[in-house]
Short mmCIF file of C-alpha atoms and ligand atoms in Angstrom, two decimals:
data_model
loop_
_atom_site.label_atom_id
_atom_site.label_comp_id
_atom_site.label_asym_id
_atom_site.label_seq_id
_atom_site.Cartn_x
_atom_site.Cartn_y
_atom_site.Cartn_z
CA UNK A 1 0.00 0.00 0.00
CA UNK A 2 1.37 3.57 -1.17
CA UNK A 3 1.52 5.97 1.63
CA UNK A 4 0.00 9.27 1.50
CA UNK A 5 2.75 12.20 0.50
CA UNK A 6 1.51 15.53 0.54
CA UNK A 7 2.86 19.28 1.95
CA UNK A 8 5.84 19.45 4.79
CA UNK A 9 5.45 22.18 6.82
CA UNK A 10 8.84 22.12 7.89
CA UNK A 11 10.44 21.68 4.15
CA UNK A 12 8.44 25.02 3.02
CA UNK A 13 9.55 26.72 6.25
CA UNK A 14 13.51 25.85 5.27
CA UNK A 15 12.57 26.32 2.12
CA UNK A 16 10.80 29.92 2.02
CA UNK A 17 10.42 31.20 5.61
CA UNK A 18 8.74 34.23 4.46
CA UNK A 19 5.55 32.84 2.84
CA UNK A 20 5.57 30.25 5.46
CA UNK A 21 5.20 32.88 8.21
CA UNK A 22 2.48 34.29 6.16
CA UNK A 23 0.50 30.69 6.30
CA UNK A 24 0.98 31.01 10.17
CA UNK A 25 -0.11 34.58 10.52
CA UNK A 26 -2.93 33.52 8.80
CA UNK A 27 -4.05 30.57 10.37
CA UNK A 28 -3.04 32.33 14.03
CA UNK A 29 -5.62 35.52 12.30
CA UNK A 30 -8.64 32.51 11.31
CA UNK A 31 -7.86 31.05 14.87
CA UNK A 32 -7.80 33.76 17.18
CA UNK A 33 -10.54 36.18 15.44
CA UNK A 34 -14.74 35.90 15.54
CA UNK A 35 -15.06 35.20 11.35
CA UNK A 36 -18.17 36.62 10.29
CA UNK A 37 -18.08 36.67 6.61
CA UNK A 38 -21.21 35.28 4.93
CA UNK A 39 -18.99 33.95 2.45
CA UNK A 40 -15.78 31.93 4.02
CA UNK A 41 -15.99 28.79 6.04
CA UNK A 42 -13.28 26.86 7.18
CA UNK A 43 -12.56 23.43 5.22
CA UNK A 44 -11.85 20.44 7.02
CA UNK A 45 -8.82 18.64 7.40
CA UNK A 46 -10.01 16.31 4.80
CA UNK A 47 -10.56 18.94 2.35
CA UNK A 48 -7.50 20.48 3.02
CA UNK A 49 -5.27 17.12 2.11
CA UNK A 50 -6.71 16.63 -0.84
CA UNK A 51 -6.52 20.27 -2.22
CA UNK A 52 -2.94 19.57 -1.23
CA UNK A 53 -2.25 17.00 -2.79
CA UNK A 54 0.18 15.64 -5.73
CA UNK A 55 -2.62 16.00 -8.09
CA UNK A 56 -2.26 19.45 -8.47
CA UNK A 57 1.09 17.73 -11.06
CA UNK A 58 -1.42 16.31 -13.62
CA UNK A 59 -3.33 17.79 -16.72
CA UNK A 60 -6.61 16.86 -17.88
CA UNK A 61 -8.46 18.80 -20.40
CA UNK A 62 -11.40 16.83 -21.19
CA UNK A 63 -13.91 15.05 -19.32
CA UNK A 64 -13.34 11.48 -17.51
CA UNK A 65 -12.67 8.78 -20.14
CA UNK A 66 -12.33 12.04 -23.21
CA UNK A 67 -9.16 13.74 -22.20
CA UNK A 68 -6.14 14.80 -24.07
CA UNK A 69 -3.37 13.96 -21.93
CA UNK A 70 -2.62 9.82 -21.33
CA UNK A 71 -2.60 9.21 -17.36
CA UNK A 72 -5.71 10.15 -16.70
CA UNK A 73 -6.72 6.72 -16.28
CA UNK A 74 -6.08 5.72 -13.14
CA UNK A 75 -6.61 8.36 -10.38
CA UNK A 76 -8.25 11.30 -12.17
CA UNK A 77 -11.19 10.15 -14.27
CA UNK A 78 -12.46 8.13 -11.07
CA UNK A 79 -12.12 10.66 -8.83
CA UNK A 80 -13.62 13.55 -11.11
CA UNK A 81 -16.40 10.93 -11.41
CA UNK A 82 -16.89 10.24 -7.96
CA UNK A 83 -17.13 14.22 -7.76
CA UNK A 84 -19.90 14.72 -10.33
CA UNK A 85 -21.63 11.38 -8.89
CA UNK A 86 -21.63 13.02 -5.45
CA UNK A 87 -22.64 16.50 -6.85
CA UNK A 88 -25.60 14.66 -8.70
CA UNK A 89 -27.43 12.17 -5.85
CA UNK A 90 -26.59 15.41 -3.59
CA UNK A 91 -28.94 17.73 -5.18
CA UNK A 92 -30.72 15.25 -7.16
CA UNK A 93 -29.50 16.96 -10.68
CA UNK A 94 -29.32 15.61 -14.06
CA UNK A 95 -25.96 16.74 -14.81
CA UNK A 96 -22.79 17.79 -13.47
CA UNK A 97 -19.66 19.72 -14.03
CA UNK A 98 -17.50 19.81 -11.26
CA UNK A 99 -14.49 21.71 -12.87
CA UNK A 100 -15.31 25.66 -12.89
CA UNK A 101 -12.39 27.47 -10.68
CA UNK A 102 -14.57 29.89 -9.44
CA UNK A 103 -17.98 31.10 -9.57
CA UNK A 104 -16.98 34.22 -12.40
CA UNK A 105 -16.33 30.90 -13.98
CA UNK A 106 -19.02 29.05 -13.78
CA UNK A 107 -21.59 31.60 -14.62
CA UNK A 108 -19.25 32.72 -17.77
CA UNK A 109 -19.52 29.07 -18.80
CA UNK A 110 -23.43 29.80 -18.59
CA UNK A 111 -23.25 32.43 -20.55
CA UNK A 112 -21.54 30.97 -23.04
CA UNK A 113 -23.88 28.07 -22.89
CA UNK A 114 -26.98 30.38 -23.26
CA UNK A 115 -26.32 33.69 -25.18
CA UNK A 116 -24.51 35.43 -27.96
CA UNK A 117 -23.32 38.66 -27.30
CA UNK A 118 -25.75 41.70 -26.94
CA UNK A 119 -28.29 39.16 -26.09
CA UNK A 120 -31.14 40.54 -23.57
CA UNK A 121 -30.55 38.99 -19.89
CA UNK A 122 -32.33 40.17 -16.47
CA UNK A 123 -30.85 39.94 -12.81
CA UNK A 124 -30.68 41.38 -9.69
CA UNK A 125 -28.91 44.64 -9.64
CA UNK A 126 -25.59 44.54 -7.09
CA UNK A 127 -26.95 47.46 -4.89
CA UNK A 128 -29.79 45.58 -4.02
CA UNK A 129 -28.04 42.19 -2.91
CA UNK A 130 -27.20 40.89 -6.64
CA UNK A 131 -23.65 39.48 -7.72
CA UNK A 132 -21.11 41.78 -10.03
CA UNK A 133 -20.89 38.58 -12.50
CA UNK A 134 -24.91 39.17 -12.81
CA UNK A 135 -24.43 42.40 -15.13
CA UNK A 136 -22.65 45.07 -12.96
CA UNK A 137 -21.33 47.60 -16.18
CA UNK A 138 -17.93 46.76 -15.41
CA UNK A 139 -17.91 43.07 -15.24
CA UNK A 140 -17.96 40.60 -18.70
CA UNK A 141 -21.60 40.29 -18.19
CA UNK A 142 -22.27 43.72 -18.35
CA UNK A 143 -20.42 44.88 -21.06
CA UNK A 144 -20.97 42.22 -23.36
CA UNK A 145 -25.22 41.55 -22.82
CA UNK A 146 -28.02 43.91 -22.78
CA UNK A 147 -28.63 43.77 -18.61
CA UNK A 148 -32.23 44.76 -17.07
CA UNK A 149 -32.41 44.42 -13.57
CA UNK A 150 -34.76 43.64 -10.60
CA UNK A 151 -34.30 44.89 -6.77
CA UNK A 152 -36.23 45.01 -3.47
CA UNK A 153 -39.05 46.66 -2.72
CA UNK A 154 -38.37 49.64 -0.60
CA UNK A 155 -40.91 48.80 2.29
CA UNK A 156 -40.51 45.11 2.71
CA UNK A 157 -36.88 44.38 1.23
CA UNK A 158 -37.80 41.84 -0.10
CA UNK A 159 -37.77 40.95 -3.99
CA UNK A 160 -41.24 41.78 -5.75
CA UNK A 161 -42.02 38.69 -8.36
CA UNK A 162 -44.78 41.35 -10.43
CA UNK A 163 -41.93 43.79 -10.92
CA UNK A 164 -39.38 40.68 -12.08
CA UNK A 165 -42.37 39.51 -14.38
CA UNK A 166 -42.97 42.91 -14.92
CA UNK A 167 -39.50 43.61 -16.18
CA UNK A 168 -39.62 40.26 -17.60
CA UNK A 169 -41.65 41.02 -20.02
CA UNK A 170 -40.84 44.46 -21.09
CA UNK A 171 -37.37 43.09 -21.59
CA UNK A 172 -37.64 39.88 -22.84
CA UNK A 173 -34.43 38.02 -21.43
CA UNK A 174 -33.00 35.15 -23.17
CA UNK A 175 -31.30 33.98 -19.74
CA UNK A 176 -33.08 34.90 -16.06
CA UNK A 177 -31.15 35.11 -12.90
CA UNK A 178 -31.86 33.79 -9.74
CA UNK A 179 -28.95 34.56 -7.06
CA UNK A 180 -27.57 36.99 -4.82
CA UNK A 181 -24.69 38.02 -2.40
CA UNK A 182 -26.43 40.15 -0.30
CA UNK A 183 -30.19 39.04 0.17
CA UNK A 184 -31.61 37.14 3.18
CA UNK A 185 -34.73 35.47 2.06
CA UNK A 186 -35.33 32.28 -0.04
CA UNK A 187 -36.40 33.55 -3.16
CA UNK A 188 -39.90 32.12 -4.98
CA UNK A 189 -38.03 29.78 -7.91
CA UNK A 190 -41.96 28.62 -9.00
CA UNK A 191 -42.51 31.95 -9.37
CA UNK A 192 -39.33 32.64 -11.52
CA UNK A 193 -39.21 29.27 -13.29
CA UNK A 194 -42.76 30.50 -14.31
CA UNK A 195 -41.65 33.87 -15.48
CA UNK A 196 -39.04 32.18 -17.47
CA UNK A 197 -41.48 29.58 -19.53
CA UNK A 198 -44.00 32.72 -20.13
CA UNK A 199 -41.38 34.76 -22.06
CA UNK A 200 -39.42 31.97 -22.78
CA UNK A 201 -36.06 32.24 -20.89
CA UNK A 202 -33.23 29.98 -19.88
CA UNK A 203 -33.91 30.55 -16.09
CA UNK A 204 -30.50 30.19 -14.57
CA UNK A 205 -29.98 30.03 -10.40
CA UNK A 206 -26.50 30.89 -8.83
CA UNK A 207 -26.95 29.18 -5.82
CA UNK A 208 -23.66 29.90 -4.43
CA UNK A 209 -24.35 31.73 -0.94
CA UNK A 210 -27.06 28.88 0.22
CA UNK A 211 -25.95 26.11 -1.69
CA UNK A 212 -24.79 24.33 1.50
CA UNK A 213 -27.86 25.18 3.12
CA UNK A 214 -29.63 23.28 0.43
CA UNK A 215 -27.47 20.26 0.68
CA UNK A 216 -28.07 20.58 4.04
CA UNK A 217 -32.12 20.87 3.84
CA UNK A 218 -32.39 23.86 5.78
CA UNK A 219 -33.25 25.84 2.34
CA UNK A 220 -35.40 24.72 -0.59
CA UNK A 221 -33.52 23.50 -3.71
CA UNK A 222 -33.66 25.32 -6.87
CA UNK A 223 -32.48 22.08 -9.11
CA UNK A 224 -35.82 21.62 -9.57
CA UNK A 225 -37.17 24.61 -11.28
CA UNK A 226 -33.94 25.94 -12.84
CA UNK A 227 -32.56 25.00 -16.24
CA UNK A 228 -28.70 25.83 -14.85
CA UNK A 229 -27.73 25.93 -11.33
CA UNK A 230 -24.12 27.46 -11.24
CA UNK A 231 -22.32 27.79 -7.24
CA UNK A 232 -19.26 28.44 -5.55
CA UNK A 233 -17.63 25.19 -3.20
CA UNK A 234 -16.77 27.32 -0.53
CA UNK A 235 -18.93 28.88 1.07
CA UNK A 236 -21.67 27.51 3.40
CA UNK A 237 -20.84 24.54 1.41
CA UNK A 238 -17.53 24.71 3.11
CA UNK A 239 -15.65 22.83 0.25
CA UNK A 240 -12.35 24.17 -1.10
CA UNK A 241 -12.40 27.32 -3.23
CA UNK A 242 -14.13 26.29 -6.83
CA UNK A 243 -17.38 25.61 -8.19
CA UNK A 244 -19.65 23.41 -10.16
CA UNK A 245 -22.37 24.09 -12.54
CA UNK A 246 -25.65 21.87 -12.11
CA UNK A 247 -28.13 21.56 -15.23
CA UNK A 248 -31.06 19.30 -16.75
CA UNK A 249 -29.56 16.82 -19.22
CA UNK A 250 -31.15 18.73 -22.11
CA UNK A 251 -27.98 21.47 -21.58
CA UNK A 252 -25.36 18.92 -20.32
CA UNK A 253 -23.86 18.92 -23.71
CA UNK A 254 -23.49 22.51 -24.15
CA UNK A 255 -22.23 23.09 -20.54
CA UNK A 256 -19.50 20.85 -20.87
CA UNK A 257 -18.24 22.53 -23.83
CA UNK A 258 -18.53 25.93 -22.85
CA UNK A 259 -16.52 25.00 -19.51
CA UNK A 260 -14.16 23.01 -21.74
CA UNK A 261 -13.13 24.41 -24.21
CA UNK A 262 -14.98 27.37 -24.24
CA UNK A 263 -13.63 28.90 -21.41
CA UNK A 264 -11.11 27.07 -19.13
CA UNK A 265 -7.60 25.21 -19.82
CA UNK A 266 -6.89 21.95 -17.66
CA UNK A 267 -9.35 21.33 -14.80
CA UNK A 268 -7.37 22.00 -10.91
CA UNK A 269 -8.08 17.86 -10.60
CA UNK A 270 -6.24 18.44 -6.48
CA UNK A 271 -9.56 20.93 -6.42
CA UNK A 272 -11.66 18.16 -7.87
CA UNK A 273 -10.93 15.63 -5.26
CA UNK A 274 -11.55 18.27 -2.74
CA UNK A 275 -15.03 19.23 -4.07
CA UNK A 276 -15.72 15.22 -4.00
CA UNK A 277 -14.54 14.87 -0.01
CA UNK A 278 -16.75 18.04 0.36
CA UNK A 279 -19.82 16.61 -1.29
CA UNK A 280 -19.57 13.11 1.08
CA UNK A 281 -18.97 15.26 4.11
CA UNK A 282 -22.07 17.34 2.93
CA UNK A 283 -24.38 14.18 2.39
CA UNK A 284 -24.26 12.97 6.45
CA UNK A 285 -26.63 13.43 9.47
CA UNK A 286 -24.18 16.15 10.89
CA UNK A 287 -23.48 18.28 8.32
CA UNK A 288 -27.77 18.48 7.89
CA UNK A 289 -27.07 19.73 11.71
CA UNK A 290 -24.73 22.36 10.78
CA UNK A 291 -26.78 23.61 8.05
CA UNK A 292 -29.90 24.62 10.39
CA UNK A 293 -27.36 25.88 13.07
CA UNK A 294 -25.83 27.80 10.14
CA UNK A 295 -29.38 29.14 9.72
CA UNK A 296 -30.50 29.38 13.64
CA UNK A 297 -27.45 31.59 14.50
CA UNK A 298 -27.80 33.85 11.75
CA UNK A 299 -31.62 34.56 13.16
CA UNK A 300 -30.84 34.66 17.02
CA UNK A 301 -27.43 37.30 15.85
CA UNK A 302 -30.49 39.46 14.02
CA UNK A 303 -32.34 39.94 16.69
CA UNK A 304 -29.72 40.65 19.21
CA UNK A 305 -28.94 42.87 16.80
CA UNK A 306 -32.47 44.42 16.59
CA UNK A 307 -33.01 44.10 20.04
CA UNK A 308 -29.65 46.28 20.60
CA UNK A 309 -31.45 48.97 18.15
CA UNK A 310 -30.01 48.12 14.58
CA UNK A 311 -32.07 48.42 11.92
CA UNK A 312 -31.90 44.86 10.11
CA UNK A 313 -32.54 44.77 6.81
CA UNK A 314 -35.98 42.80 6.25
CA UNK A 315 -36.21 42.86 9.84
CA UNK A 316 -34.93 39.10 9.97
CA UNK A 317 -33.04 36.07 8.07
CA UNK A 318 -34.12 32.79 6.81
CA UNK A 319 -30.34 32.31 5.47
CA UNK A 320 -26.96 32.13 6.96
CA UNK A 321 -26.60 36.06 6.65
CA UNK A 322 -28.26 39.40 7.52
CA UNK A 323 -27.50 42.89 6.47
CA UNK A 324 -27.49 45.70 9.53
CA UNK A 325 -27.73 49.64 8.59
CA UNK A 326 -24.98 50.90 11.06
CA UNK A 327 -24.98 54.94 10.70
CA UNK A 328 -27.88 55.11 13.20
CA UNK A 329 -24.99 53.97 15.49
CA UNK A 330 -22.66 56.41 13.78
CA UNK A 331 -20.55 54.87 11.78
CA UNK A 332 -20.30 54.32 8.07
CA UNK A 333 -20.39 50.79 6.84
CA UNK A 334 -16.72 51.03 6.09
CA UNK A 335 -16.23 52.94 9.70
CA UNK A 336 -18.02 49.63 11.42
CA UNK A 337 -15.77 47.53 9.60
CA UNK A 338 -12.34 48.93 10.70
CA UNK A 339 -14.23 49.21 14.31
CA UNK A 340 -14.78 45.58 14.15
CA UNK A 341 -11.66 44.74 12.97
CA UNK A 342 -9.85 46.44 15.29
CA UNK A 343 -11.89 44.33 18.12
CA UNK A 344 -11.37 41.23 16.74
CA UNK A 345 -14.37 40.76 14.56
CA UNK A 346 -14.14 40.24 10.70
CA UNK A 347 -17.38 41.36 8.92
CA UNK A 348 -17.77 42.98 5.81
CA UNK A 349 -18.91 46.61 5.00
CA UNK A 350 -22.12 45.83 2.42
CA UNK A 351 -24.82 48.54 0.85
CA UNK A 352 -27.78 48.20 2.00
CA UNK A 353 -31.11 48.88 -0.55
CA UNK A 354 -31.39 52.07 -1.77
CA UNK A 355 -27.98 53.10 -0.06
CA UNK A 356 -27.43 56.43 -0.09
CA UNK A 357 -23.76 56.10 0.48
CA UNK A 358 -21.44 54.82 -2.49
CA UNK A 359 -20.54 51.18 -1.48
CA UNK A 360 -17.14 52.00 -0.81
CA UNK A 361 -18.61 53.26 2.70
CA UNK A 362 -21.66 52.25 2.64
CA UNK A 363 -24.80 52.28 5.29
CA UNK A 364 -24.56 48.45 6.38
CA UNK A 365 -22.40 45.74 7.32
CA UNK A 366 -23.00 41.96 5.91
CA UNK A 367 -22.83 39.66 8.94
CA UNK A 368 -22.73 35.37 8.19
CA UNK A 369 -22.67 32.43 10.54
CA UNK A 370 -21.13 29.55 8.25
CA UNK A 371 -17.93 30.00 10.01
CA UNK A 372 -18.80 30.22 13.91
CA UNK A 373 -21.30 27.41 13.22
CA UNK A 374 -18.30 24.99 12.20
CA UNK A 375 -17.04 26.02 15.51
CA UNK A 376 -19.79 24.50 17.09
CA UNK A 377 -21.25 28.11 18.30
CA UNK A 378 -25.25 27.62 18.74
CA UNK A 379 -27.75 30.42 19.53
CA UNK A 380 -26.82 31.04 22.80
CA UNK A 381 -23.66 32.22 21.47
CA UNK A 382 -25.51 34.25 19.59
CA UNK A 383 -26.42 36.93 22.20
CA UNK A 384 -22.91 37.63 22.80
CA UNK A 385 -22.09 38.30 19.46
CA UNK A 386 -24.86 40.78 18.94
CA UNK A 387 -23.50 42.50 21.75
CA UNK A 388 -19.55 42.22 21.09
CA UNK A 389 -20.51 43.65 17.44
CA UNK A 390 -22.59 46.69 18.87
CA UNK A 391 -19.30 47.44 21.67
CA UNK A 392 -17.32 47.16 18.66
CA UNK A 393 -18.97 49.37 16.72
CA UNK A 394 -20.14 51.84 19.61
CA UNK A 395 -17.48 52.15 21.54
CA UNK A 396 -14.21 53.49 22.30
CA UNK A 397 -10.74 52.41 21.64
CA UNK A 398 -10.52 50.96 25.13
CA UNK A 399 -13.93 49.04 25.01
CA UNK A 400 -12.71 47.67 21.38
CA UNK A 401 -9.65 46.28 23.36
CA UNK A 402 -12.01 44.97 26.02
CA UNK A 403 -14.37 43.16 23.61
CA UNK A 404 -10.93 41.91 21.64
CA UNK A 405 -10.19 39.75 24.90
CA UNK A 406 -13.58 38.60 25.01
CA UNK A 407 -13.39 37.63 21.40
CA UNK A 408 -10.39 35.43 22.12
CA UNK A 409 -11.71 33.77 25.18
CA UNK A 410 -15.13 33.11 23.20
CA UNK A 411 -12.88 31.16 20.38
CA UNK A 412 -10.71 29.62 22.56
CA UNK A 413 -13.77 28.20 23.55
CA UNK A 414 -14.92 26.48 20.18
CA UNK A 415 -11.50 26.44 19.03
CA UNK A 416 -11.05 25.75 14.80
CA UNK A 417 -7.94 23.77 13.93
CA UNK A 418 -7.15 23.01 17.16
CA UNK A 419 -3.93 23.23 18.59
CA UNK A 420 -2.38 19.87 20.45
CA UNK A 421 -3.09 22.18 23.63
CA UNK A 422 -6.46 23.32 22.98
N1 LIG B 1 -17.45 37.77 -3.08
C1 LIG B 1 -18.47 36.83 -2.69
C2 LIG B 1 -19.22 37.31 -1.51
O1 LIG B 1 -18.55 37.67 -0.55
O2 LIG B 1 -20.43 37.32 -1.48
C3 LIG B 1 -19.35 36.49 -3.80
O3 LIG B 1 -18.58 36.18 -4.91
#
């Protein structure tokens, strides 16, 4: 029997001591700080070895048992199959590409799939929660298709299906968009897989922020209702950085080309194998636990946020995020940020809908519970949070150091890549 070689710590310290101390500052900074960004997680040991692993060495454009390099045979093709395998019985899909690098990616490879340039497409505009690759005027999709969007309403937040139909059909998209960054409400796919058929669009889901809350079952699934299903691996999903595109057999063909070789080179086959030990970890009993704590702590940190006077966006979650307006507190989204930063909080400055501030500042801050839920942290948890945010934010310099002890003795306590003291 082989034995496993993979990454020596020690060799890459001797080796190059300077980006090795930069691997430890950052593990000491995941470690010893309260990670509150909607989109990071932290990937298992698992995960880790095989993202490190020798078969980062191999090329394999193609698809398992139709590549163009010889070697393939014997550790690659199985375990890109056991990927896509796991990706379909996980989410009960009809087809699967598991080689995107990133989400970009994957919806580019949609694109490609669906439209021609200067085609018509509708999506979610990015102040109100959407994704830049949805359209924003700098991004590909923007420049290259003609981009209507949808938002929230401005007295419930939440996204208004007559207005989508509404701009539906005044537009008349060849692709739809279902997806956000920013949003925290499961969004009405019968409604938009309806819209779709009545002006007859490609209706196309990126799933990437509650993907892992699907495969858990604490959100419903778009694979149902959605001709393409495009997501990132690492987010609630807490896979290694990649993605995967989902799809009803009737576009498997054209998916597969436009991911290879329409847009990408030789698939990252040491990401592959990650995205496979990420699906099995994803299809147990406890990571279905971790999905509704995911979801329980992000609703008990909203309203200890509400209760400590922020105005939450919605007024809830039924996701793994919420969005807070901060300047009633007096501070700037960006302002809150550095704030929480400095206390030992990481959080991201977001706009909120109908921002007044450019999103450089910003009114709110973006607050996710994927990552303190690996820890183990439940509800109760929760309440001290809310307030170690709010002292963060509110305070002084002082109280900032205060609440960055407290942060440290509330992660020793749930401790992520444990030490051999901890
Ligand atoms: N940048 C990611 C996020 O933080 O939501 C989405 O790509």
């Amino acid at each position: 029997m082989t034995t496993f070689w993979g990454p020596d710590f020690e060799e890459l310290r001797a080796l190059d001591p300077e980006v090795a101390d930069g691997l430890l500052t950052e593990l000491d900074r995941q470690r010893s700080k309260l990670q509150l960004i909607a989109s990071e997680n932290f990937a298992s040991p698992a995960v880790l070895a095989a993202q490190g692993s020798v078969l980062t060495n191999k090329y394999a454009e193609g698809y398992p048992g139709r590549r163009y390099y010889g070697g393939c045979g014997e550790a690659v093709d199985p375990i890109e199959q056991l990927a896509i395998d796991r990706a379909k019985a996980l989410f009960g899909a009809e087809h699967a590409n598991v080689q995107p690098h990133s989400g970009a990616s994957a919806n580019l490879a949609a694109f490609l799939a669906v439209l021609e340039p200067g085609d018509p497409i509708l999506a979610m505009s990015l102040p109100h929660g959407g994704h830049l690759s949805h359209g924003m005027k700098l991004n590909l999709s923007g420049r290259w298709f003609d981009v209507a969007s949808y938002g929230v309403r401005e007295d419930t937040h939440l996204i208004d299906m007559d207005e989508v139909r509404a701009k539906a059909l005044a537009h008349r998209p060849k692709l739809i968009i279902a997806g956000w960054s920013a949003y925290q409400h499961h969004l009405d796919f019968a409604a938009f897989r309806a819209i779709a058929d009545e002006v007859g669009a490609v209706l196309l889901c990126d799933a990437s922020h509650f993907v892992g809350l699907v495969a858990g079952g604490a959100h419903p699934s778009p694979v149902p209702y959605c001709d393409i299903v495009t997501f990132t691996t690492h987010k609630a999903l807490r896979g290694p950085r990649g993605a995967m595109i989902l799809c009803k057999e009737e576009w498997a063909k054209e998916i597969d080309r436009a991911v290879f070789p329409g847009s990408q080179g030789g698939p990252l086959e040491h990401v592959i194998a990650a995205k496979a030990v990420a699906l099995k970890e994803a299809d147990t009993p406890e990571f279905r636990a971790y999905a509704q704590r995911i979801v329980d702590d992000a609703s008990a940190l909203a309203d200890g946020l509400v209760e400590r006077g922020y105005r939450v966006i919605s007024g809830g979650t039924e996701t793994h995020l919420l969005l807070a307006d901060v300047t009633t507190k007096g501070a700037t989204g960006a302002e809150a940020e550095a704030r929480c930063d400095a206390a030992g909080i990481v959080l991201n400055k977001n706009a909120i809908p109908f921002d007044p501030l450019p999103p450089a500042k910003a009114s709110g801050i973006r607050v996710g519970t994927p990552c303190v839920a690996t820890q183990g942290m439940g509800t109760g948890e929760m309440a001290t949070v809310a307030d170690l945010i709010d002292r963060a934010i509110t305070g002084t310099d002082d109280d900032r150091t205060a609440v960055r002890g407290e942060v440290g003795e509330l992660v020793g306590r749930f401790p992520v890549y444990p030490r051999p003291t901890d």
